[in-house]
Coordinates of C-alpha atoms in Angstrom, one line a residue:
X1 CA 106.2 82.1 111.0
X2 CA 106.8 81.8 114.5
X3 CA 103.5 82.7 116.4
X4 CA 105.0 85.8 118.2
X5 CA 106.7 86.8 115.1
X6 CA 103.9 87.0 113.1
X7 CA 101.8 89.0 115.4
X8 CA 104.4 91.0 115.3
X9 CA 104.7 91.2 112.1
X10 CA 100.9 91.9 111.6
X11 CA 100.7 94.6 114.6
X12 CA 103.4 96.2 112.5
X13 CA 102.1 95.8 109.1
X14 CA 98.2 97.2 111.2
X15 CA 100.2 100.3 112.1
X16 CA 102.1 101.1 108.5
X17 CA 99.2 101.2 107.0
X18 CA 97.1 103.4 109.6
X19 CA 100.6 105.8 109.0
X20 CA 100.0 106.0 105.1
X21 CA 96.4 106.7 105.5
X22 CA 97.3 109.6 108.1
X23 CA 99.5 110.4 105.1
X24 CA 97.2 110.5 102.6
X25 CA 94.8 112.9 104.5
X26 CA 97.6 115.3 105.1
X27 CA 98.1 114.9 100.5
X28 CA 94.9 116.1 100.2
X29 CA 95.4 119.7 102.6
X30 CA 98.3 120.3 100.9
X31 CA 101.3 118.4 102.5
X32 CA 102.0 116.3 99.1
X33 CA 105.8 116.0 99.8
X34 CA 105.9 115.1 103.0
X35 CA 102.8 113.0 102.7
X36 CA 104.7 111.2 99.7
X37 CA 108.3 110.4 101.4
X38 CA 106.0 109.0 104.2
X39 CA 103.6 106.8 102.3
X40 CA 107.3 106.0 100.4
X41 CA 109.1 105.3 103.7
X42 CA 105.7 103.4 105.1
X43 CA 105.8 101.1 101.7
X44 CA 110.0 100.3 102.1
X45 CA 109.0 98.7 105.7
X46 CA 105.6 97.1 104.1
X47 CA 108.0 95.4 101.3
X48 CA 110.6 94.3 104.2
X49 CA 107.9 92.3 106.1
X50 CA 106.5 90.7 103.2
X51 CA 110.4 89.8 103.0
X52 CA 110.8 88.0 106.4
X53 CA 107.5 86.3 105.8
X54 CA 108.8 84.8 102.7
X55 CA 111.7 83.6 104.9
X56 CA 110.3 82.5 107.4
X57 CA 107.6 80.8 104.7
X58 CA 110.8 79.5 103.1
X59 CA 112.9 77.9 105.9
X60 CA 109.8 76.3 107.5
X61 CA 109.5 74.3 104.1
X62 CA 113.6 73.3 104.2

């Protein structure tokens, strides 16, 4: 992936994942549904840059 892109992508992907374990401490005091269609939401955007990686992994091979 272009070199901007993918520290994009990984500045991103560091943040999602800071997000879902904000989320997970709020599961455990009692916040499950809203913790849930976070960590849910968090893992839709986790599943799109693996996507755009692939891509990117995919046209750089063409």
């Amino acid at each position: 992936m272009n070199s901007s892109i993918n520290l994009f992508a990984d500045t991103i992907e560091t943040k999602i994942n800071q997000i879902v374990e904000n989320a997970r401490v709020l599961q455990q005091h009692g916040h499950e549904v809203m913790a849930g269609n976070v960590i849910e939401q968090a893992h839709v955007v986790l599943a799109a840059l693996e996507v755009l990686r692939q891509k990117e992994i995919d046209i750089r091979g063409t």
